[in-house]
Short mmCIF file of C-alpha atoms in Angstrom, two decimals:
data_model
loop_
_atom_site.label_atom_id
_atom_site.label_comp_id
_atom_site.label_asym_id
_atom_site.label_seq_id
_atom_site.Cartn_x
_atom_site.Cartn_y
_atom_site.Cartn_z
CA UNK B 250 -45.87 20.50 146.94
CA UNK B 251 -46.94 17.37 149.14
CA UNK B 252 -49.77 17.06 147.02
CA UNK B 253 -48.48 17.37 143.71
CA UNK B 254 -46.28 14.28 145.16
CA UNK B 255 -49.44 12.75 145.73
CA UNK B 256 -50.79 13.11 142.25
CA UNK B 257 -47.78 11.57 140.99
CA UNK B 258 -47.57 8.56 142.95
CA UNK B 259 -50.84 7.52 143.12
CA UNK B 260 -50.10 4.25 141.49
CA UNK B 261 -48.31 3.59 144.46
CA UNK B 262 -51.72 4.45 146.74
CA UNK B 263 -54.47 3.22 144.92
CA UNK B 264 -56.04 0.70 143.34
CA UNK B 265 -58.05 2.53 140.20
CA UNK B 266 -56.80 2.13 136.76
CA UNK B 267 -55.01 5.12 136.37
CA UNK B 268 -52.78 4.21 133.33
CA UNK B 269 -48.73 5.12 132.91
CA UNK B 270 -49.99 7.24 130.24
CA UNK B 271 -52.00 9.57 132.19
CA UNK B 272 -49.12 10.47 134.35
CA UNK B 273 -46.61 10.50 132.04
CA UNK B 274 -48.72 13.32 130.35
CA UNK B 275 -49.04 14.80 133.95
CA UNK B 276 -45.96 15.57 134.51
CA UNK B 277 -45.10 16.24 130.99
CA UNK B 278 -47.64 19.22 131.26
CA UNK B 279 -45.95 20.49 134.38
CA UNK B 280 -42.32 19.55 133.55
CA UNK B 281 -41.81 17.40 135.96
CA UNK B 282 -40.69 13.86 136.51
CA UNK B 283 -40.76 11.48 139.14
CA UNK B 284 -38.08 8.96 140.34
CA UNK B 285 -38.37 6.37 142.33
CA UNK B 286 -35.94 3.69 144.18
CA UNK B 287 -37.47 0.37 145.81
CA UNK B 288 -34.62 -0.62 148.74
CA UNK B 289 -36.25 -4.13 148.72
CA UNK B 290 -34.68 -4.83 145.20
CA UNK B 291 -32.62 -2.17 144.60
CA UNK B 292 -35.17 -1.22 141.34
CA UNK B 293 -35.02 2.21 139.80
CA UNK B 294 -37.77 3.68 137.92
CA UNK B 295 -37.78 6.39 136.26
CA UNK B 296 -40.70 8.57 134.66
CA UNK B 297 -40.93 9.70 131.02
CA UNK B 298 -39.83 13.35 131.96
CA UNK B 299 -37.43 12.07 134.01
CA UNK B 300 -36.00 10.30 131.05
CA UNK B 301 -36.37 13.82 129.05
CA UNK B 302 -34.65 15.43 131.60
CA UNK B 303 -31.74 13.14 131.60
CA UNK B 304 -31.74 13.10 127.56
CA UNK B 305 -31.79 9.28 127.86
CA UNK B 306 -33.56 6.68 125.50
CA UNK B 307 -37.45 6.22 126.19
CA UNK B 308 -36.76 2.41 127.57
CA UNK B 309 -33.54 3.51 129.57
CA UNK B 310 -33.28 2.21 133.13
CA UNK B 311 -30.82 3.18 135.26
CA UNK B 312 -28.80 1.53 138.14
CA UNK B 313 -28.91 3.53 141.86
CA UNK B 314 -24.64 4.06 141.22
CA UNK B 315 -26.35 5.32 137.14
CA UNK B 316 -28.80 7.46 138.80
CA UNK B 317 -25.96 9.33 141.03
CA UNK B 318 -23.08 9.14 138.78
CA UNK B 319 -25.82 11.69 136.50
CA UNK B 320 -25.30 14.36 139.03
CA UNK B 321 -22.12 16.75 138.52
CA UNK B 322 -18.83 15.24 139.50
CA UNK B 323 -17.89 16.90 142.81
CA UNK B 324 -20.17 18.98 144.63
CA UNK B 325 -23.51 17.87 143.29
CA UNK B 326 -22.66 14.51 143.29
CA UNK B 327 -21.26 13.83 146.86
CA UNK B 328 -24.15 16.40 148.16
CA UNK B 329 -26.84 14.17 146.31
CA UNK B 330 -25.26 10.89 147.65
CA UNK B 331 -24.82 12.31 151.43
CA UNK B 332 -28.56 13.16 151.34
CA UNK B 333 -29.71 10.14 149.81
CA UNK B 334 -27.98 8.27 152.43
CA UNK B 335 -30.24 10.27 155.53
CA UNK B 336 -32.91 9.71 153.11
CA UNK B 337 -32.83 5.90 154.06
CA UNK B 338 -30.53 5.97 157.52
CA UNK B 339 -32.60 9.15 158.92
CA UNK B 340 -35.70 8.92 156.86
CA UNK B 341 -35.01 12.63 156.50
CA UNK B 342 -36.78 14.14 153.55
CA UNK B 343 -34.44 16.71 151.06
CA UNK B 344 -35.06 19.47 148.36
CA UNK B 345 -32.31 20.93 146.77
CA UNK B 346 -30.75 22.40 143.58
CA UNK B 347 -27.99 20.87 142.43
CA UNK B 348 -26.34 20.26 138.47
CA UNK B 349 -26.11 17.42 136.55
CA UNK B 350 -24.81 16.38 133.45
CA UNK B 351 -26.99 14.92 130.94
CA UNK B 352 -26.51 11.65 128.55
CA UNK B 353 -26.08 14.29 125.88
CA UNK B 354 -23.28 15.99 128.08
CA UNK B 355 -25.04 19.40 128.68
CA UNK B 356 -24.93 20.43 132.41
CA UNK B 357 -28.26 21.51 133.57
CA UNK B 358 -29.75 22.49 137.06
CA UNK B 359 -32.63 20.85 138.99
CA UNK B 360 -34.38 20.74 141.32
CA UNK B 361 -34.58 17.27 142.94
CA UNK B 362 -36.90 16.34 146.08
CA UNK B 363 -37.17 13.23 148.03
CA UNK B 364 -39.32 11.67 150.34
CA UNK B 365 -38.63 8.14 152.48
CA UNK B 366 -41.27 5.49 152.24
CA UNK B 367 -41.32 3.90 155.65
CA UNK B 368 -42.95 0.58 156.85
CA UNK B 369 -42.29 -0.72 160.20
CA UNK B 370 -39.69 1.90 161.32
CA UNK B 371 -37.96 1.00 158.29
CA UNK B 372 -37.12 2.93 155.00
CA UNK B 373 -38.99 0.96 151.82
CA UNK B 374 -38.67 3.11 149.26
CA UNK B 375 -37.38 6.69 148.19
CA UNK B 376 -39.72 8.69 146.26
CA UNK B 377 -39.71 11.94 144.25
CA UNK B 378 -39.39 14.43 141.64
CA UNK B 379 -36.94 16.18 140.03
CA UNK B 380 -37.65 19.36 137.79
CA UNK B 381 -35.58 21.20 134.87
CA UNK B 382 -34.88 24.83 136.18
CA UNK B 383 -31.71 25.56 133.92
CA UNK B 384 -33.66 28.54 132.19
CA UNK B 385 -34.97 29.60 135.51
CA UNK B 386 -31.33 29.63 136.96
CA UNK B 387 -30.20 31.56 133.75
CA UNK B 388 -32.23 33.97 133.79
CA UNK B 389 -31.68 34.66 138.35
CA UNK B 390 -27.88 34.53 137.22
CA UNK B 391 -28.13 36.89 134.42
CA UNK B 392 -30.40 39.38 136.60
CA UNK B 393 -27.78 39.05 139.04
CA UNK B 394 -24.86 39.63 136.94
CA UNK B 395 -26.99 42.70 135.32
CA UNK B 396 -27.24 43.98 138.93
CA UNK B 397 -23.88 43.34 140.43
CA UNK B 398 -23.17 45.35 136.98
CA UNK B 399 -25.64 48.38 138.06
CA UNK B 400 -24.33 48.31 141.45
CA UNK B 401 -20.78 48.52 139.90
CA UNK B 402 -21.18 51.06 137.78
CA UNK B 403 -23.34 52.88 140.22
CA UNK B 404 -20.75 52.53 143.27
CA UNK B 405 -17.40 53.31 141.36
CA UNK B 406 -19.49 56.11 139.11
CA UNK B 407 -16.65 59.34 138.53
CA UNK B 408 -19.90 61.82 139.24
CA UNK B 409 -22.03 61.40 142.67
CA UNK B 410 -25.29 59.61 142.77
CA UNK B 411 -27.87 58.81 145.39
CA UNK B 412 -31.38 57.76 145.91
CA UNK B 413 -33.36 60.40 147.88
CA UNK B 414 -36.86 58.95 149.71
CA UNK B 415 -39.78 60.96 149.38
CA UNK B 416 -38.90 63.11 152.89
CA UNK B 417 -35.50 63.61 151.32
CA UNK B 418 -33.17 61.58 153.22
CA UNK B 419 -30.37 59.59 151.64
CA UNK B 420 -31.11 55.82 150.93
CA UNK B 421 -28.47 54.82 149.10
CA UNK B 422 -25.19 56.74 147.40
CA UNK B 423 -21.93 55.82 145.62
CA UNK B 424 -18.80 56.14 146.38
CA UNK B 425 -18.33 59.74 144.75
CA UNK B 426 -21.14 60.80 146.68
CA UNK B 427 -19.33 60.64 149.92
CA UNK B 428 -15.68 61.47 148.34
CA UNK B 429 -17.69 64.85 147.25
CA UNK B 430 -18.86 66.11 150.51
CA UNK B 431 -16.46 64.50 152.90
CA UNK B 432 -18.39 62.11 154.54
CA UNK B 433 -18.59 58.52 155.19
CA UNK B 434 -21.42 56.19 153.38
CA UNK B 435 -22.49 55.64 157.29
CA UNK B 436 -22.75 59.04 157.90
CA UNK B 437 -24.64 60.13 155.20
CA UNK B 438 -27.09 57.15 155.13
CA UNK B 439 -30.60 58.40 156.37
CA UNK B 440 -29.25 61.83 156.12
CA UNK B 441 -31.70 64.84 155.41
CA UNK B 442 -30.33 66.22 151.91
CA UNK B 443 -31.40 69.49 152.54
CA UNK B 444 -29.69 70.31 155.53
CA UNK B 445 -26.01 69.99 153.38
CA UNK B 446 -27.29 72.57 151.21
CA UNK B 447 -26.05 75.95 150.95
CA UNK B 448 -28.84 77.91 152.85
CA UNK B 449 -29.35 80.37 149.82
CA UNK B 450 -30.02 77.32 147.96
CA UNK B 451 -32.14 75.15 149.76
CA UNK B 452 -35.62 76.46 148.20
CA UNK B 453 -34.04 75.36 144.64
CA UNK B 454 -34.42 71.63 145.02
CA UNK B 455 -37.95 72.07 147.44
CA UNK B 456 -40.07 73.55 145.11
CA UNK B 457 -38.77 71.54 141.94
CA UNK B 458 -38.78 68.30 144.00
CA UNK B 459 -42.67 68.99 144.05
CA UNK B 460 -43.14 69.41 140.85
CA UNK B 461 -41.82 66.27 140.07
CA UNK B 462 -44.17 64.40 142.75
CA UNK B 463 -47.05 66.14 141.29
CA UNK B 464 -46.22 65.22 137.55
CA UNK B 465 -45.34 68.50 136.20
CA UNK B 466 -42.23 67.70 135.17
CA UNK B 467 -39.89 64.20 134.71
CA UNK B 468 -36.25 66.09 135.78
CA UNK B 469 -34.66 69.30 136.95
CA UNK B 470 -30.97 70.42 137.10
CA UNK B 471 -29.66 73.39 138.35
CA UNK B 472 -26.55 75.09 139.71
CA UNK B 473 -26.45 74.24 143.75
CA UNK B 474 -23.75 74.99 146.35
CA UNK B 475 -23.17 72.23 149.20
CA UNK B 476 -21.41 72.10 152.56
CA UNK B 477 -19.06 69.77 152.77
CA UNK B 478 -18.48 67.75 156.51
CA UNK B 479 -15.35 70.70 156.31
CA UNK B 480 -17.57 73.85 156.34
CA UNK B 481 -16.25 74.36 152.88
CA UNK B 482 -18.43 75.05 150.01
CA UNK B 483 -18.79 72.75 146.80
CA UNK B 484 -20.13 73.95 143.35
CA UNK B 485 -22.72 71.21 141.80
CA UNK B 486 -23.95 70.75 138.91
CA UNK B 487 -27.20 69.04 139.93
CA UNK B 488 -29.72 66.86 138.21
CA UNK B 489 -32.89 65.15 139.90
CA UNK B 490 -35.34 62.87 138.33
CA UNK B 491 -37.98 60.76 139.73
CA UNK B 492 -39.10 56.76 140.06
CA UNK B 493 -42.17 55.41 139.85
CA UNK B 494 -43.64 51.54 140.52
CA UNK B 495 -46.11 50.09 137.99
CA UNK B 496 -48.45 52.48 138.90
CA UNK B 497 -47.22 55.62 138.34
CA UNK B 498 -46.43 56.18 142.19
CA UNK B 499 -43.44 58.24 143.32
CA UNK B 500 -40.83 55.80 144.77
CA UNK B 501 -37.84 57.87 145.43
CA UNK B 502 -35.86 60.57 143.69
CA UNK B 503 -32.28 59.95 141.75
CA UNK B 504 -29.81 62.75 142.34
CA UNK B 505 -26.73 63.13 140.26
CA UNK B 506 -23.97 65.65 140.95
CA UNK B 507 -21.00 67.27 139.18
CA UNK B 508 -18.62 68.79 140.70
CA UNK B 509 -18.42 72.26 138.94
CA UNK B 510 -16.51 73.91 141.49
CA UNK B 511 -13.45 74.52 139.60
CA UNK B 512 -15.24 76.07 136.68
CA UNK B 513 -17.18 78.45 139.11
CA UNK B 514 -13.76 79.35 140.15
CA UNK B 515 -12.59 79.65 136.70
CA UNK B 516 -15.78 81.31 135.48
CA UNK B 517 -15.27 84.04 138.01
CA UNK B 518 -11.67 84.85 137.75
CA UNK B 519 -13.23 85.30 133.43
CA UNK B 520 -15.13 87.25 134.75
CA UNK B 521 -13.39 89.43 137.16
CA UNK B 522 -10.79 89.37 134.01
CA UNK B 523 -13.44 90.63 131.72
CA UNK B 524 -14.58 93.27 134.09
CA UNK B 525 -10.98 94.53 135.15
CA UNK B 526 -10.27 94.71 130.95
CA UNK B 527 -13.65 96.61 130.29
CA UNK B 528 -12.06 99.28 132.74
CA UNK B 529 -8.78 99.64 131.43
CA UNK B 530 -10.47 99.59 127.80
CA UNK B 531 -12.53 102.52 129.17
CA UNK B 532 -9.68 104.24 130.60
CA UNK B 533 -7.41 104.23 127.73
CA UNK B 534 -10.32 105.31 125.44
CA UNK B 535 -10.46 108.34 128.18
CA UNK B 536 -6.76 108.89 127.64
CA UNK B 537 -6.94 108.49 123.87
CA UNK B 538 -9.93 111.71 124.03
CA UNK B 539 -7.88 113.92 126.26
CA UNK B 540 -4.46 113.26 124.88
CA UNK B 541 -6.25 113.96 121.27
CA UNK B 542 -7.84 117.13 122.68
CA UNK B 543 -4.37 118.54 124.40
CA UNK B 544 -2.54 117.53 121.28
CA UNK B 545 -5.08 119.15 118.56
CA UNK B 546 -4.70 122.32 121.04
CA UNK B 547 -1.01 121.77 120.92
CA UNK B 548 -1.16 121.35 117.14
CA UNK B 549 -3.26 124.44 116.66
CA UNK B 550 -1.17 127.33 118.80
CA UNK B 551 1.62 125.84 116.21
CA UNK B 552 -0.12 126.62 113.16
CA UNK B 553 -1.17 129.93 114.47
CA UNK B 554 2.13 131.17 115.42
CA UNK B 555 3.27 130.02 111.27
CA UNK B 556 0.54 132.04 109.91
CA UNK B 557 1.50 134.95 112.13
CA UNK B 558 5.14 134.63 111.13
CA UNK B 559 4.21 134.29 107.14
CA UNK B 560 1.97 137.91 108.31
CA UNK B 561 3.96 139.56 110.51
CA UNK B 562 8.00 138.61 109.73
CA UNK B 563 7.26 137.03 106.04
CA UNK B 564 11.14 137.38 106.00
CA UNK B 565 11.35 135.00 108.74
CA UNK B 566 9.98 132.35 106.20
CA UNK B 567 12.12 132.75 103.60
CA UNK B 568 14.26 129.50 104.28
CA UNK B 569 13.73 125.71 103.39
CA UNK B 570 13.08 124.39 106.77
CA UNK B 571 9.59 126.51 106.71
CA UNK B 572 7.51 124.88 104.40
CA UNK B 573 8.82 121.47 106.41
CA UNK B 574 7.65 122.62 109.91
CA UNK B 575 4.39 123.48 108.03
CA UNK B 576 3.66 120.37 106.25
CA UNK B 577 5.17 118.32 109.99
CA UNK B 578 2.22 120.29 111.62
CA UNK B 579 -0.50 119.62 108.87
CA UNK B 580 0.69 115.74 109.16
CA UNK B 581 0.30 116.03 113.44
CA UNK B 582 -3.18 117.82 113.03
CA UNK B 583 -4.34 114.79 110.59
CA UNK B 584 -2.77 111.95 112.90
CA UNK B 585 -4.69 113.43 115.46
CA UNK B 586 -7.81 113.33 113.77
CA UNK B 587 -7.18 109.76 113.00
CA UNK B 588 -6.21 108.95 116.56
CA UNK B 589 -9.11 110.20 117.76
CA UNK B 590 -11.26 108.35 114.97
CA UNK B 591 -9.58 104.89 115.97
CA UNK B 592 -11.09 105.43 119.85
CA UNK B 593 -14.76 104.89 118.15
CA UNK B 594 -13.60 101.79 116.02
CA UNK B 595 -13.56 97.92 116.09
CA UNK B 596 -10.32 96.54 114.69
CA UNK B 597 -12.29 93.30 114.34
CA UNK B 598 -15.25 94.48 112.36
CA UNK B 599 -14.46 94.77 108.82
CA UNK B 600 -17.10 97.28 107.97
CA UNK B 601 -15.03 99.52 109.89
CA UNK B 602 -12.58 99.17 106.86
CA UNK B 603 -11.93 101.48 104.29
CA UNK B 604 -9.49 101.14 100.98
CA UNK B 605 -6.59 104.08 101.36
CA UNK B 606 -4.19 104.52 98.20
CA UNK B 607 -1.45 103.33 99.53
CA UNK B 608 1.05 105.37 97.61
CA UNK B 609 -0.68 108.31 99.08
CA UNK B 610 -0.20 107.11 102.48
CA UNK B 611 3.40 106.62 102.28
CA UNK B 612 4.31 109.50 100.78
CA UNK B 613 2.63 111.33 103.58
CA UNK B 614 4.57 108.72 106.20
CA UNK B 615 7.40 110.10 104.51
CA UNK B 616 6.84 113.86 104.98
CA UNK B 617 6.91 113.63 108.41
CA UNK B 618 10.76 112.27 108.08
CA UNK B 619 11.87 115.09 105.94
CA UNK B 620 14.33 116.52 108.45
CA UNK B 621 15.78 113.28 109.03
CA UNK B 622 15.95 112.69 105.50
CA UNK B 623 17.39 115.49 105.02
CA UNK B 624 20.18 115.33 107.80
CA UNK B 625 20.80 111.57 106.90
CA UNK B 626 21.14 112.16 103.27
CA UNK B 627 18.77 109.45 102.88
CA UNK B 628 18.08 107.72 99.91
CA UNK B 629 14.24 107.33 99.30
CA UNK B 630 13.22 104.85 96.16
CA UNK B 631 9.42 104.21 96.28
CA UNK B 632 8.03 101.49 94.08
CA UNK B 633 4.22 101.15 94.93
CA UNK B 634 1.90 101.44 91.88
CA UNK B 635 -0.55 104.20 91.89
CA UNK B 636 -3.60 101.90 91.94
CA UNK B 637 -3.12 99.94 94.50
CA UNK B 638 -5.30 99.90 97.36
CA UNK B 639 -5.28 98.93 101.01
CA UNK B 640 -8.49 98.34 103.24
CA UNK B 641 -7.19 100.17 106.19
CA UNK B 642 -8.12 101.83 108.94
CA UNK B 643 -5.49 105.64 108.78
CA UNK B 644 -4.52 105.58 112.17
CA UNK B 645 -3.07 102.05 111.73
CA UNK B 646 -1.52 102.57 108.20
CA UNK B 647 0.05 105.44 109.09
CA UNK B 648 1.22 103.43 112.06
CA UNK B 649 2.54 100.95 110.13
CA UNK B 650 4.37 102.97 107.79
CA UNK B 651 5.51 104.96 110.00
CA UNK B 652 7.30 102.14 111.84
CA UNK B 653 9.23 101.07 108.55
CA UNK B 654 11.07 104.27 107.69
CA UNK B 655 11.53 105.01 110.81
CA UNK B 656 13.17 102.06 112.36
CA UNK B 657 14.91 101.73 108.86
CA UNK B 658 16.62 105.48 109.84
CA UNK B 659 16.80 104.76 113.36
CA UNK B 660 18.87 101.42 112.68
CA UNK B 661 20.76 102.47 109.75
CA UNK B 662 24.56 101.93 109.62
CA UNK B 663 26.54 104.80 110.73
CA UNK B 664 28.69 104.60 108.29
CA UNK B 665 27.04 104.52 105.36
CA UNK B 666 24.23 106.45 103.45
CA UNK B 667 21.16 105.08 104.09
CA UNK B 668 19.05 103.46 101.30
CA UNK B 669 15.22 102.94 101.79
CA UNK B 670 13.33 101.09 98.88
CA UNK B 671 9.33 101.09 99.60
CA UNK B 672 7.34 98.81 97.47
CA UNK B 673 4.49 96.87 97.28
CA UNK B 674 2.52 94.12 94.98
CA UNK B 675 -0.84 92.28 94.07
CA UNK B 676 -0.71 88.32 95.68
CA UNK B 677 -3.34 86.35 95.73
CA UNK B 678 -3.28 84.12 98.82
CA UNK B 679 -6.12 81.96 97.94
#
């Protein structure tokens, strides 16, 4: 920087022609100005650039109370006039950035550096240069702000992150990071990852953490259990990925964690839910074979001992409560067929589905009431069309007729005769 100064005042130290012009293209070309103030007369001048910077006319020429009454009221201006002072008390040189407001009123920043002329122990003459950095200073503040931003997302992040060096210790980590495991930000700075893995799981992030040095792959994730500073165990859903400078060199690796512990948790009670349903499922499909078998056995010894009363004591059948029992046994023998049929079937799957004339169906439903028809005195009235079909599984239709007459006999009022009307309709729902 001394000689750049040098360049620009060497109309003050030598005697060749060097024209105004040259140097006012000089700094011009550099974007910077000079400034100059002769004690002797109290004199400013001022370069072109210096002008430019200031946003003053071409011929302007400022007073030394002008000159520092440019600099931002306050701060800039009392720091400018304090240094000044040294400048000529101290001969103590000074480079600093300060603000300023222009002729125009815009503020700007520069940076303004000074240098005491002295002859005979005695300040002359203040020299020096003062340069625009506004757009420099713009662009440092907005990096900043753009990083204080990164580091504030980063540190108050809801999932964990961390930087992880090459040897896998912890450079840096958010706040989650250490809320996760239990530790403080101290405590886990320079800390070997792998050690607060879960030992079965160690190998996961090893031999994937290689692969991403060697430039197989840009990322992993996987499922990982760590130990918290506790001894307690926390579920992760972890993802790694890897930096690299300008070159393509590994820098660090970037973990980010989820906690996933409570859906593990959840996950396995589904599970254990799942399983302990699959084994119920399987025993009630057990029970619905066997109690199908006993009943069918059941069923059959009844119908054996009819026939061998319509053989052996025909006389024996000769009432109206015969031909009942008979059709009450062929109805059990078919309900057992079905029962057994529904063991093998989906309720969900509609291919499973069959159409079943309903009118069919409920007269059988009906058949299997005929003694307590019979005893109630029951008045039956059955409106259901003869071509109207149901897609049904038999076991459930016969269920579900079976549970309308018979809760309508079962909750009919004692003192009256009971009336049952059945019917049924097309409706299109759609």
């Amino acid at each position: 920087m001394k000689e750049l100064y040098n360049q620009l005042f060497q109309k003050h130290t030598t005697k060749d022609n060097i024209s105004y012009t040259y140097m006012d293209s000089l700094q011009r070309d550099i974007a910077i100005g000079s400034w100059e103030v002769n004690l002797q007369n109290n004199k400013v001048t001022w370069s072109a650039m210096t002008r430019t910077i200031h946003e003053v006319e071409p011929d302007y020429t400022p007073s030394l109370e002008e000159g520092i009454n440019f600099f931002l009221e306050g701060y800039d201006r009392e720091l400018i006039s304090i240094l000044f002072d040294r400048a000529i008390k101290n001969q103590e040189p000074y480079d600093n950035e300060v603000q300023l407001k222009t002729a125009k009123n815009n503020i700007k920043w520069v940076r303004i550096v000074a240098y005491p002329v002295i002859k005979n122990n005695k300040t002359e003459k203040v020299i020096g240069v003062i340069q625009d950095i506004t757009e420099k200073n713009n662009t440092l503040l907005e990096l900043k702000l753009k990083e204080e931003l990164i580091r504030t997302t980063f540190d108050n992040a809801p999932n964990a992150m961390a930087s992880i060096n090459l040897d896998g210790q912890i450079l840096t980590l958010n706040n989650s990071f250490s809320d996760y495991l239990g530790y403080s930000k101290e405590e886990l700075s320079g800390f070997p990852i792998n050690t607060l893995s879960h030992p079965e799981d160690v190998d996961l992030v090893q031999q994937n953490s290689k692969d991403l040095v060697a430039g197989k792959s840009n990322k992993f994730q996987c499922e990982i259990r760590y130990i918290k500073k506790d001894k307690s165990i926390i579920n992760c859903l972890l993802s790694v990925s890897i930096l690299r400078d300008e070159n393509y060199k590994p820098v660090h690796f970037i973990f980010h964690l989820i906690d996933i512990t409570k859906r593990t948790i959840a996950s396995k009670k589904v599970e254990l839910l799942l399983k302990t349903t699959k084994q119920q499922n399987e025993r009630l499909l057990n029970f619905a074979h066997i109690l199908s078998h006993n009943l069918r056995s059941h069923s059959g010894n009844i119908e054996m001992l009819l026939d061998l009363m319509y053989t052996e004591v025909p006389e024996a059948t000769n009432n109206e409560f015969v031909p009942l029992i008979l059709e009450a046994v062929n109805k059990l023998s078919e309900t057992i067929d079905n029962l057994n049929e529904v063991s093998t079937i989906s309720a969900d799957n509609n291919d499973d589905l069959q159409p079943y004339n309903l009118l069919d169906y409920t007269k059988k439903a009906l058949a299997n009431f005929s003694a307590e028809i019979k005893e109630t005195k029951a008045i039956i009235n059955i409106d259901i069309e003869e071509d109207i079909y149901v897609l049904a599984i038999p076991a459930y239709l016969d269920s579900i007729l079976f549970n309308f007459i018979s809760n309508a006999l079962k909750y009919r009022h004692q003192d009256r005769t009971p009336k049952i009307n059945l019917s049924a309709e097309h409706k299109t729902l759609y």
